[in-house]
Coordinates of C-alpha atoms in Angstrom, one line a residue:
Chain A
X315 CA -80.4 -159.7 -58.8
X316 CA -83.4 -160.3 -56.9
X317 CA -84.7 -164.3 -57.0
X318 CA -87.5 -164.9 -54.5
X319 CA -87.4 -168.6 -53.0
X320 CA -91.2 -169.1 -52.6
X321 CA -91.2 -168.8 -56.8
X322 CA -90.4 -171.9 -59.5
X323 CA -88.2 -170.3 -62.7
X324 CA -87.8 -171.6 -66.5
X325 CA -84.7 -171.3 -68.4
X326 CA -86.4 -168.7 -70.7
X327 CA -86.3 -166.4 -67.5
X328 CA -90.1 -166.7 -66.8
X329 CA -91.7 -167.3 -63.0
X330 CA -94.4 -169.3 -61.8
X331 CA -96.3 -168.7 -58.4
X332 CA -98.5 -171.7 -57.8
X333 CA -101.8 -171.0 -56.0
X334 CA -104.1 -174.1 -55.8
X335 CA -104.3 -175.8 -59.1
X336 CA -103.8 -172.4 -60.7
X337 CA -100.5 -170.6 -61.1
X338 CA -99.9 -166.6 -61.9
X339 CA -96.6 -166.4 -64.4
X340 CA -94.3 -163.0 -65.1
X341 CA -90.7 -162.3 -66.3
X342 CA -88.5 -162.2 -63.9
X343 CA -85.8 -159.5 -62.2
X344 CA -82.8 -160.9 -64.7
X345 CA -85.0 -160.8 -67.9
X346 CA -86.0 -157.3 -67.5
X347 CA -83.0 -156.0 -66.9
X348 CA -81.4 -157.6 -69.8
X349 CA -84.5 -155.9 -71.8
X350 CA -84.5 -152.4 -71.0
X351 CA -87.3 -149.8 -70.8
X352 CA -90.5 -152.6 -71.7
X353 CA -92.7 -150.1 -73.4
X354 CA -95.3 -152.4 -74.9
X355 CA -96.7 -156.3 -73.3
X356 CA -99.4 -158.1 -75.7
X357 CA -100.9 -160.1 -73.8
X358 CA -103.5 -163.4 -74.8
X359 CA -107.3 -163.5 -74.6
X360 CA -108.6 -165.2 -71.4
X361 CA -109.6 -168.9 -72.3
X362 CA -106.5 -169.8 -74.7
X363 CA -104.7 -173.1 -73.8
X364 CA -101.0 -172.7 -74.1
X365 CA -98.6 -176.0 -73.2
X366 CA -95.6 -175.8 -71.4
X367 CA -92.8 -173.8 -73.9
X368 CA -95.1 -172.6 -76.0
X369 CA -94.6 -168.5 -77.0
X370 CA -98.2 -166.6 -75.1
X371 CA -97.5 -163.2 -74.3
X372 CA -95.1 -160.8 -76.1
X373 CA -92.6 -158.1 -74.3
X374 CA -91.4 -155.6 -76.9
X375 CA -88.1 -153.2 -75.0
X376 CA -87.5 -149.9 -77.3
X377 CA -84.8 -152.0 -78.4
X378 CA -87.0 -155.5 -79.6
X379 CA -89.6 -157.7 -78.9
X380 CA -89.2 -160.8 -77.4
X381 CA -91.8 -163.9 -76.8
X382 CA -92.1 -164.9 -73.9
X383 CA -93.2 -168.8 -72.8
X384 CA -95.8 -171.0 -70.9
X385 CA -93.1 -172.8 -68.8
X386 CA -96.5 -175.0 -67.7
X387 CA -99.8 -176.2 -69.6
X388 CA -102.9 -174.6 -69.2
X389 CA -105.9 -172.8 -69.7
X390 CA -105.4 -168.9 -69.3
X391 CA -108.0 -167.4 -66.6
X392 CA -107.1 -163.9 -66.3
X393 CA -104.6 -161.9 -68.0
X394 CA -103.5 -158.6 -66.0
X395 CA -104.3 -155.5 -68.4
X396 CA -102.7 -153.0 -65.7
X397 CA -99.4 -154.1 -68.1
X398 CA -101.1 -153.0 -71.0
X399 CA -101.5 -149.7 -69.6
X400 CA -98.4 -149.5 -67.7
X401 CA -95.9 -151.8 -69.4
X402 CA -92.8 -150.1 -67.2
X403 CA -94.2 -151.7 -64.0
X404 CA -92.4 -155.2 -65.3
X405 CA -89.1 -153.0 -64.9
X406 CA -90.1 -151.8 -61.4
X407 CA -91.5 -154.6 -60.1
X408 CA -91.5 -158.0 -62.0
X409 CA -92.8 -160.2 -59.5
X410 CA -95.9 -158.1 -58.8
X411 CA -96.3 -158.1 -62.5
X412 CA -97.8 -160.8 -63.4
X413 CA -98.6 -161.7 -66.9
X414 CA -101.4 -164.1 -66.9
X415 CA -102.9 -166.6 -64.2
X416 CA -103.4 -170.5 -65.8
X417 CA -105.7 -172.8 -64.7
X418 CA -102.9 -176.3 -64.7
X419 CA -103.3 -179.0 -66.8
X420 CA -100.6 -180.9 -65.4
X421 CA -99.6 -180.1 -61.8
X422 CA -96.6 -182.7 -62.5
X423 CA -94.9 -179.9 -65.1
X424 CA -93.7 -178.0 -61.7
X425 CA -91.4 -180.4 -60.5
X426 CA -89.5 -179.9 -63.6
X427 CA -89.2 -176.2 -63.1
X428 CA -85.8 -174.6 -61.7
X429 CA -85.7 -173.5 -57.7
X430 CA -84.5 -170.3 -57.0
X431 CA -81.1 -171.7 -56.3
X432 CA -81.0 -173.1 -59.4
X433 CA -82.2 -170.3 -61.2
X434 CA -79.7 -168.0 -59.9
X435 CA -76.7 -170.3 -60.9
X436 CA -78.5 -170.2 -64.6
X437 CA -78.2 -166.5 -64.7
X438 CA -74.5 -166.5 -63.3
X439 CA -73.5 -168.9 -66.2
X440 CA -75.1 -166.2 -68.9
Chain S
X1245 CA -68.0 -162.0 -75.7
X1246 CA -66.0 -158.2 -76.9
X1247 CA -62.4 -160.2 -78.1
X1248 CA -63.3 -160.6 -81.6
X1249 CA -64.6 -156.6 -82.0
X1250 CA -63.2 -153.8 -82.5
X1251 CA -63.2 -151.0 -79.8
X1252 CA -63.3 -146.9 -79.7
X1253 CA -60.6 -145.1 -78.0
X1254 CA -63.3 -145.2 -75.1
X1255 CA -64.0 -148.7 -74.5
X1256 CA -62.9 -148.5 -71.2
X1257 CA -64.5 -145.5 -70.1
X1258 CA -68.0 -147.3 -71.5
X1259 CA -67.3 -149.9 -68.5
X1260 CA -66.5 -147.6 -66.2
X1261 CA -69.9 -145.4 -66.7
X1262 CA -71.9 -148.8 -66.4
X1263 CA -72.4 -148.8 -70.7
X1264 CA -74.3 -152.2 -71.6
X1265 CA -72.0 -152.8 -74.5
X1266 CA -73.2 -154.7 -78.0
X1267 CA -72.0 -155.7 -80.7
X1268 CA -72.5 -152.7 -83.7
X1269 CA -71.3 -152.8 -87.2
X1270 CA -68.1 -154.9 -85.9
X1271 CA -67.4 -152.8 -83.4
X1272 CA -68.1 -153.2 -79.3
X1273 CA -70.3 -150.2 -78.3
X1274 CA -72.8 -149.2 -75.0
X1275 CA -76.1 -149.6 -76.4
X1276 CA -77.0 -147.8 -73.0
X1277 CA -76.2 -146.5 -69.9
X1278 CA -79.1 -145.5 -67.3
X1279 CA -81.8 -147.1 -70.2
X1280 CA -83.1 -145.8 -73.9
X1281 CA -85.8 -144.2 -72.0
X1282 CA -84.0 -141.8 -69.4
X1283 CA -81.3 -141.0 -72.1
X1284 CA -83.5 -140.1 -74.6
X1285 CA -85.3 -137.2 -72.4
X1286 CA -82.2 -136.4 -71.2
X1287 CA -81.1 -135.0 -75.1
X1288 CA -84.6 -133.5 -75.7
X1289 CA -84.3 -131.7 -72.4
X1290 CA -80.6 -130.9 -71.9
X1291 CA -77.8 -132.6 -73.0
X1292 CA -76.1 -136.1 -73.9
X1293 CA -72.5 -137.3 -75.2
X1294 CA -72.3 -139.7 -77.6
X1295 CA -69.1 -141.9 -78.6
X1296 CA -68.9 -141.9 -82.3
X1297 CA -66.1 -143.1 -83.1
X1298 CA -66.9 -145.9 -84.9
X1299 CA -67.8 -143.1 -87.7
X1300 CA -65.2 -144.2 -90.7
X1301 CA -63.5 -140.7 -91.9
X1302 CA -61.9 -140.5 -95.6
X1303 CA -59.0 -137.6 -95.9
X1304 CA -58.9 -136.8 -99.7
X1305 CA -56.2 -134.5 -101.0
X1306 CA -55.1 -133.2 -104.2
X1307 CA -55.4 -131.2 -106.8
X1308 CA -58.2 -133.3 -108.1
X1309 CA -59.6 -133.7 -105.0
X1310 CA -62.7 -131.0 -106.0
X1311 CA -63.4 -132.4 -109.5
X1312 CA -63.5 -136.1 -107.6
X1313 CA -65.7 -135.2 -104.8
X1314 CA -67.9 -133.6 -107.7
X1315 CA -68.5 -136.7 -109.5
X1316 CA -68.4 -138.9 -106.7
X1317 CA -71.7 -136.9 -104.6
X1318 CA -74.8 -136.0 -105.1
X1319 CA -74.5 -132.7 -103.6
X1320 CA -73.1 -129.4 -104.7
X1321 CA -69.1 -129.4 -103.5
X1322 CA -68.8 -125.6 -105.7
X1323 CA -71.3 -124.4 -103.0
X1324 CA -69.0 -125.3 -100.1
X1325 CA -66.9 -123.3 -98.4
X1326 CA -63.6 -123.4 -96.2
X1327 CA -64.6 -125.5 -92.2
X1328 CA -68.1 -126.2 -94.0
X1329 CA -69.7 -129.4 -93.6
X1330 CA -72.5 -130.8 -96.0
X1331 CA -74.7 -133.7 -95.7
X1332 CA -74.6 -135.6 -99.3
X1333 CA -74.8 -139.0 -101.1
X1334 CA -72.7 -141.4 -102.8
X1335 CA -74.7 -143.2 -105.1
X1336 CA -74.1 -145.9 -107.8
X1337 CA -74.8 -145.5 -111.6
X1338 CA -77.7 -147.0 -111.3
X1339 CA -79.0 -144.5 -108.5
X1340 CA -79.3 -146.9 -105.3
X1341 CA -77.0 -145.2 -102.8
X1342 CA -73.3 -146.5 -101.6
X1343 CA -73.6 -144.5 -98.5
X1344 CA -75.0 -141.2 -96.8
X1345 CA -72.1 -139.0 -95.7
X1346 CA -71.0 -135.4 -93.9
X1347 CA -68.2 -133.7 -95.9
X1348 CA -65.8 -131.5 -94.5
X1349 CA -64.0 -129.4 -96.7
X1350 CA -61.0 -128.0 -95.1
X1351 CA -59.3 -126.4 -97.8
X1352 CA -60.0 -126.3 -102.0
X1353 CA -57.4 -129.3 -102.3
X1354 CA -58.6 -130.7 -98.5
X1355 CA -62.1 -132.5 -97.4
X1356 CA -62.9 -135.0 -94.9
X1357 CA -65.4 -137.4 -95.4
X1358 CA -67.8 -138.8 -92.0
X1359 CA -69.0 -142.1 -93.1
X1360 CA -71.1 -144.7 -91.8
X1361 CA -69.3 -147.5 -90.1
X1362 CA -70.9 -150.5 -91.6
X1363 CA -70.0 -148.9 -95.3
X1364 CA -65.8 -147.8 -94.5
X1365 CA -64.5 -150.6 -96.7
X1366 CA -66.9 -150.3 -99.2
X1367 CA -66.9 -146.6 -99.5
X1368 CA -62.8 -146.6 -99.6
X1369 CA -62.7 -149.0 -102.5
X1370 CA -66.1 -146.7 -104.0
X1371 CA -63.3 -143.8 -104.1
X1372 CA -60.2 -145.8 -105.2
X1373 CA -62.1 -147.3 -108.1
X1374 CA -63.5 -143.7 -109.1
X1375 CA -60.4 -141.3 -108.2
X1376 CA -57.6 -140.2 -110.6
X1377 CA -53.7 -139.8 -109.7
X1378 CA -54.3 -136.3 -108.5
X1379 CA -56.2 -137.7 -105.8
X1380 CA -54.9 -138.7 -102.9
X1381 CA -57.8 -140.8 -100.3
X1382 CA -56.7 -141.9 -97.1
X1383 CA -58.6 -144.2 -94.4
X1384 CA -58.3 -142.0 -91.1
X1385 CA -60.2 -144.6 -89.3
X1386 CA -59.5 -145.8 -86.1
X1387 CA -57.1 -142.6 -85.7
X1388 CA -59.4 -140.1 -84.9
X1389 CA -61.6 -140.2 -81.9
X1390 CA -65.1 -138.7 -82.3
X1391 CA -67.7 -137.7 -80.1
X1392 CA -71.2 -135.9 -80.3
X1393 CA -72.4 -133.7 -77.5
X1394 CA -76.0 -132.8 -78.2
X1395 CA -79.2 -130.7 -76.7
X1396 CA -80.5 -128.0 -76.2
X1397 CA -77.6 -127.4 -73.2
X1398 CA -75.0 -128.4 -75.3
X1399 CA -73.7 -125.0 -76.1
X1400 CA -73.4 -124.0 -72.7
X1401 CA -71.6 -126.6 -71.6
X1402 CA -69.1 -127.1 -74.2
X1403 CA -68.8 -123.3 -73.8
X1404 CA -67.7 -124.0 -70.4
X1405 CA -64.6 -125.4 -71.5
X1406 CA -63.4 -123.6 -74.5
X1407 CA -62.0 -119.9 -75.2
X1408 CA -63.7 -120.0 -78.9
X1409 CA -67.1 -118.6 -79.3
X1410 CA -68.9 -121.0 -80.0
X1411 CA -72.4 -118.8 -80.1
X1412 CA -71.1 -117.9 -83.5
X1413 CA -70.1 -121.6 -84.9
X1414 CA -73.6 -122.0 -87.1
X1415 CA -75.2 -125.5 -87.9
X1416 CA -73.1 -127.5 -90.6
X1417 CA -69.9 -125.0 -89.6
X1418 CA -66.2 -126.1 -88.5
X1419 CA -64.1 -124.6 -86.2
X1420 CA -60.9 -126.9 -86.6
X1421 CA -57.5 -126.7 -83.9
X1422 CA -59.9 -125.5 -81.2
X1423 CA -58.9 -126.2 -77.6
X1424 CA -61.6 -127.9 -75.0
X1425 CA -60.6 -129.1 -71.8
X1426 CA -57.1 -127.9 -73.2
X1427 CA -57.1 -130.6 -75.6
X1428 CA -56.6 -130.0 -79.4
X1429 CA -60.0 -130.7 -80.9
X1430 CA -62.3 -130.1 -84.9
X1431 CA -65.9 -128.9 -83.9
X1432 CA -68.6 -128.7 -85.7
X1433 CA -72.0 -127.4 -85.2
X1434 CA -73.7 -131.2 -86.6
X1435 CA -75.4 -134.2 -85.4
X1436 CA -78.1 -136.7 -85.8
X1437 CA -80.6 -136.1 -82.8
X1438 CA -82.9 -133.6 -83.9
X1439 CA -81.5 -131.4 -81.3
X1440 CA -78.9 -128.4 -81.5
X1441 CA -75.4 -130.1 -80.5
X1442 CA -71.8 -130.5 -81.9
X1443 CA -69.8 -133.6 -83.3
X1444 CA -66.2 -133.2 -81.6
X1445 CA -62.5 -134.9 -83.1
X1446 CA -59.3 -135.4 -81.4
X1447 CA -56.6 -137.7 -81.3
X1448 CA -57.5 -141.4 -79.6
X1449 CA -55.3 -140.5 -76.6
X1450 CA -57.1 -137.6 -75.3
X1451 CA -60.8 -139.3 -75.7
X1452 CA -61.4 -140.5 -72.4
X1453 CA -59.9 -137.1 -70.5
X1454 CA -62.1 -135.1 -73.4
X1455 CA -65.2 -137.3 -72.6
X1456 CA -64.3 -137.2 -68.6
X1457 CA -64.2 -133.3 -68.8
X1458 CA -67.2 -132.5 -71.2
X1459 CA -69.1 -134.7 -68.5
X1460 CA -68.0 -133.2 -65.8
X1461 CA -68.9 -129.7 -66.9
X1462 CA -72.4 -130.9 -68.3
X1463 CA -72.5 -132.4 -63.8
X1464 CA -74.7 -129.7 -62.8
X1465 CA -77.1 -129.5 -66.4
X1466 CA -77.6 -133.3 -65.5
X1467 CA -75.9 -134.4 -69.0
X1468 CA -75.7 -137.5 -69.4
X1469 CA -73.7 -140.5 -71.7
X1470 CA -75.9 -142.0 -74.3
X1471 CA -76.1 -145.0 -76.5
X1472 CA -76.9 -146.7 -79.4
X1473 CA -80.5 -147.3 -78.4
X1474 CA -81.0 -143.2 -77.8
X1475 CA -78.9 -142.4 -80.4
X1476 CA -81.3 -144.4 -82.8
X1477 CA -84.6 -143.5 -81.3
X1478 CA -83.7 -139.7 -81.7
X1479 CA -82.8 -139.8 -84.9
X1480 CA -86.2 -141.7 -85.5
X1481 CA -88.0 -139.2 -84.6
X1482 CA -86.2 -136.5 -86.1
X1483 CA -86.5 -138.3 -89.3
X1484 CA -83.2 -138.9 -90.0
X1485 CA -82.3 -141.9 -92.3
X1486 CA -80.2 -144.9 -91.5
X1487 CA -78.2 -146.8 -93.6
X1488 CA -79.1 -150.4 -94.3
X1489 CA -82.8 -149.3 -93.2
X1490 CA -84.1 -145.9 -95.2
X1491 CA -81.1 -146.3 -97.5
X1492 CA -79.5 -148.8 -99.3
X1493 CA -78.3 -149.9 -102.6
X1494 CA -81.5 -150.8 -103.8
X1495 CA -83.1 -147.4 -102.7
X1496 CA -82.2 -143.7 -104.2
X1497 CA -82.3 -140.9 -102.3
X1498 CA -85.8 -139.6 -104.0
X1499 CA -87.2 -142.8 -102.7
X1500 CA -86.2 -141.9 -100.0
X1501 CA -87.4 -138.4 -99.7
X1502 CA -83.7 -137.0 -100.4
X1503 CA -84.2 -135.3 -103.3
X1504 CA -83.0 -131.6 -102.0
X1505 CA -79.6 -133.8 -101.5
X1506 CA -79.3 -134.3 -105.2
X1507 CA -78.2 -131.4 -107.2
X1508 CA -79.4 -132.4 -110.8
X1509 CA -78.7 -129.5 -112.2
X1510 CA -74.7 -129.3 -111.1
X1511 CA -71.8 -131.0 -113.3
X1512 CA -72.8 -134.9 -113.8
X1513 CA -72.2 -137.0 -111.2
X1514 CA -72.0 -140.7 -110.5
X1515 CA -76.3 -141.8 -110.5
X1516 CA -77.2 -138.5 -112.1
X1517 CA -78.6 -140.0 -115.6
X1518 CA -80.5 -142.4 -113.4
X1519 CA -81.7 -140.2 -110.9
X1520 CA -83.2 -137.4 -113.5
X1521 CA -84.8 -140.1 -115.4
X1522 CA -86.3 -141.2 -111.7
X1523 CA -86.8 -137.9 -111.4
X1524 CA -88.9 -136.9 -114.5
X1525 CA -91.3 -139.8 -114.6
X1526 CA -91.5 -139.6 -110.8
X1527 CA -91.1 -142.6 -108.6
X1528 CA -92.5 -146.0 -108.1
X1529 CA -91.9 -145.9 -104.7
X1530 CA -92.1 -143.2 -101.2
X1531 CA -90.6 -143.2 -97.5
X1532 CA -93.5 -142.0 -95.1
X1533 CA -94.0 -141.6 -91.9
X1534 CA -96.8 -143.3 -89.9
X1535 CA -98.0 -143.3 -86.2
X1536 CA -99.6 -146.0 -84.9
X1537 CA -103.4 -146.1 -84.2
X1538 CA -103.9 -149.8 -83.0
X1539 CA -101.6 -150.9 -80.2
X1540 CA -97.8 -152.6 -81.1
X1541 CA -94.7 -151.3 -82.3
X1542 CA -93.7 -151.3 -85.3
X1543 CA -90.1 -152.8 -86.4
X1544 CA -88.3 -153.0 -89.9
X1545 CA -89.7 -155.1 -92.5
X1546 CA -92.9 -156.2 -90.7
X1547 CA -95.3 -155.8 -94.4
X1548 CA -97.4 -152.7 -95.1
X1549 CA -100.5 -153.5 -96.8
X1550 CA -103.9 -151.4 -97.8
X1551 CA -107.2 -152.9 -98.6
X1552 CA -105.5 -156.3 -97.6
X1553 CA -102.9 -156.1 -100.3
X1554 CA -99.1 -155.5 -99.9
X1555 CA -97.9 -152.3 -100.8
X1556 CA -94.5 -151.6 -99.0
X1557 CA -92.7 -152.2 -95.6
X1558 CA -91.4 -150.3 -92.5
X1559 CA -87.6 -149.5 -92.7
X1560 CA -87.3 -148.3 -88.9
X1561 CA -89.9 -148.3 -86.2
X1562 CA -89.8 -148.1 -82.3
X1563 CA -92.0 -146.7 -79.6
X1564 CA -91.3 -142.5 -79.4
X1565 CA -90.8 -141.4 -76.2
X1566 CA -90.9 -137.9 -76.9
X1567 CA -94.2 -138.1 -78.8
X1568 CA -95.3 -141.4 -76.5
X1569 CA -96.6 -142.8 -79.6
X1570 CA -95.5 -145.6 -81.3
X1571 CA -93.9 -144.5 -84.9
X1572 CA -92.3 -145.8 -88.0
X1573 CA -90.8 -145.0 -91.3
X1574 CA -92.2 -147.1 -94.2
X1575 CA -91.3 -147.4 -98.0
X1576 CA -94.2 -147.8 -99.7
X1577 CA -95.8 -147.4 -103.6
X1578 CA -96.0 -143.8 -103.9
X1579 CA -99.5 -143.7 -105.5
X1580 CA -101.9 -142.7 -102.7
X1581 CA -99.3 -142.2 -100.1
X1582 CA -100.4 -138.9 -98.6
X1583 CA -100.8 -137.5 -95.3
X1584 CA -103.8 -138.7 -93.4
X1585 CA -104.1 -141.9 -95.6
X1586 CA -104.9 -145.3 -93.5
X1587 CA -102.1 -148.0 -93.8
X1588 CA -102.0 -151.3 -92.3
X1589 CA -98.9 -152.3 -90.7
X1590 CA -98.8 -156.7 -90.3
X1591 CA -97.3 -156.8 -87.2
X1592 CA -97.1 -160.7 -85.7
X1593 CA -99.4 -162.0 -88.4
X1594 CA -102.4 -159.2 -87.6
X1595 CA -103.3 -155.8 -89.2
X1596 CA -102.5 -153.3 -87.5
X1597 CA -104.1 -149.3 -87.9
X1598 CA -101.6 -146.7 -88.8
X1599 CA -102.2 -143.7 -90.3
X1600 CA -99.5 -141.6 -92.6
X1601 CA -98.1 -138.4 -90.6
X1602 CA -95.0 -136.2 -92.0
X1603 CA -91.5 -136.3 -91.4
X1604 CA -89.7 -135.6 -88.8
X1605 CA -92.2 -136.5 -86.3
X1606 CA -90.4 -134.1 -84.0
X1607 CA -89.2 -130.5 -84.9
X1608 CA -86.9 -128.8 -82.6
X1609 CA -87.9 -125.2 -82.1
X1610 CA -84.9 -123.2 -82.0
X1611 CA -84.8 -120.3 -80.5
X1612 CA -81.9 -119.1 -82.6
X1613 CA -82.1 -120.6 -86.2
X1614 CA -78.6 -121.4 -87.3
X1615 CA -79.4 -123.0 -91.0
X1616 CA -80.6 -125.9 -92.9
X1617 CA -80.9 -128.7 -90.9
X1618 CA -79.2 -132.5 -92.0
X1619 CA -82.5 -134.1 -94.0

């Protein structure tokens, strides 16, 4: 299972890559596998505010669809529509796949967010 | 998480091909293998074994055992012959259906009965309650192992193994104490993919060495184990219903588009008064197909509406990966329901633009028509 260490996790399987005072989120290596084939991502508009565990995107596998969560507060700045196109690229390559980029609200949220040491114990326990 | 399931004769051989196992009607099963996706093309464009032995199978014996089946199914029994299968329903007096089934007759006093899993317990006490001493109805359950190897390949490769002909066993035919991989098998020429293939039975014992062999022989066609998730998207597009989604107590097969399934016109049955008084005044209610025009995938009961008001819901949905399309099956008021006609389906609290398409969504174009096909 791949779990990069320059990335911050949730316990709903989501990363965050902080960049400034804006951080890019995606699913990570663990939560597509346990999907399947992704075959559809909905995605919000640019310029929604989400808070931290709130449901903004949607991943549907042929199987189900599943929400998936803000694990930080903030205003979306750019969603990435190559997903909507090509939804299978969060199977072969989840940390390129970013969903959305947010604009923080509260830098402070990332010091509650899982390192990748931590993360990786999560998954072992599953 | 698998201690409190039950598990096929090839539980173990799941693990050991790298099966994602779920939890199924009660029972532990792979819902895949490689993924839906790869499986899935793999059965359109060669060949795939299933485990299926989860299936419940009924024995009923007797002298009676004609007359019962008669009453007891919608279909015509007097129309089937020695190692025939038929697809049929079981359906209550008030015309909602107990089960879909395949039945077997082996003899004029001998049938078999394929049943879905989620339904054995009910459907055994359906025949106790309904059968007379010259009946005799057993539970075979859990003591016959069943497989299904489908595709357009599947011939070939099953021929591989066997001395019978199998070019000759047509669709819905049984060839019974048949020998593949040298193991004492029932084949018949059935399945639920859309896709020319056979539904294989042996004892519990020999499944993993049957399943081990068929595989090995399918190595250089690129055949392939499939789950669950296949098993159900192929059906899907093939049309096929599903218990608990398409069908269901509170559904009758001309709801549900079955009505070549129910003979009206043989000896009364079980549902017959019901169903020809359905029948005649025509029904309330239709299963369509639809496609999606907007983007999202459909899933059961997410609301159908037209002109903003409510008019049915989807019974099985899922993105096609044949067609690349995403598709669904919906039951909605009959009244306007005709190909080409605009639906709505509510999917996460929007409207969503689908558009009504016939069943199956995918037609297999044999090159060697062997019969009616199952729905």
């Amino acid at each position: 299972m791949n779990i990069p260490v320059d990335l911050k996790y949730s316990r709903e399987h989501e990363w965050v890559r902080a960049e400034g005072g804006r951080a890019s989120i995606g699913i990570t290596d663990h939560a597509q596998h346990a999907l399947g084939d992704i075959v559809f991502v909905e995605l919000p508009e640019p310029g929604a505010e989400f808070g931290a565990g709130e449901a903004f995107a949607v991943v549907e596998s042929v199987k189900a669809a599943s929400d998936v969560y803000s694990p930080v507060s903030g205003k979306i700045t750019e969603v990435n529509e190559q997903l909507a196109a090509s939804p299978e690229l969060v199977n072969s390559d989840p940390y390129g796949s970013w969903f959305v980029v947010v604009e923080l609200s509260d830098p402070g949220e990332f010091d509650s967010l899982l390192s990748a040491e931590e993360y990786g114990k999560l998954c072992k326990e599953e | 998480m698998d201690n409190h399931l039950l598990k096929t004769p090839l539980y173990e051989t799941h693990r050991r091909y790298g099966g994602k196992i779920i939890e199924f009607a009660g029972w532990a099963l792979p819902v895949q293998y490689s993924g839906i996706l790869d499986e899935h093309e793999a059965v359109r464009s060669r060949a795939g074994l299933f485990d299926v032995s989860h299936m419940g199978k009924l024995e009923v014996r007797g002298k009676g055992a004609y007359e019962f089946l008669q009453e007891l199914s919608t279909g015509d029994i007097g129309m089937l012959a020695d190692c025939r299968a038929i697809y049929s329903l079981l359906c209550y007096p008030e015309g909602g259906v107990v089960d879909d089934i395949l039945i077997y007759r082996f003899g004029p006093e001998h049938f078999f009965l394929v049943v879905n899993a989620s339904n054995i317990n009910k459907d055994y006490d359906w025949a106790a309650q309904n059968k007379t001493d010259a009946v005799e109805v057993t539970d075979l359950s859990g003591s016959v192992a069943q497989m299904a190897l489908q595709g357009p390949l599947a011939e070939k490769i099953l021929q591989s193994l066997t001395m019978a002909n199998l070019m000759d066993l047509k669709f819905f035919h049984i060839e019974r104490n048949i020998e593949i991989a040298g193991i004492n098998c029932m084949v018949s020429r059935t399945g639920y993919t859309g896709e020319d293939g056979f539904e294989i039975y042996t004892s519990p014992a020999h499944a993993p060495n049957l399943w081990d062999a068929i595989l090995e022989a399918g190595r250089p066609y690129r055949a392939v184990p499939v789950g669950l998730g296949a098993r159900d998207t192929l059906r899907l597009e093939a049309g096929l219903p599903l218990y608990g989604h398409e069908l269901s107590p509170g559904i009758t097969p001309l709801e549900a588009g079955l009505s070549k399934f129910v003979k009206l016109d043989k000896p009364d049955f079980i549902g017959r008064a019901a169903l020809a008084a359905q029948y005649a005044k025509g029904v309330d209610r239709t299963l369509i197909g639809f496609e999606m025009e907007d983007r999202g995938i459909p899933r059961s009961h997410y609301p159908v509406e037209s002109g903003g008001r409510e008019i049915g819901y989807v019974t099985s949905g899922s993105y096609s990966p044949t067609l690349k399309k995403n598709i669904g099956m919906a039951l909605i008021e009959a009244v306007g329901a005709e190909q080409g006609v605009k639906i709505d389906v509510v999917i996460r609290n929007k409207r969503m633009k689908a558009v009504i398409v016939r069943i199956p969504f995918y037609k297999k174009h044999y090159k060697n028509k062997r019969g009616g096909i199952k729905p």
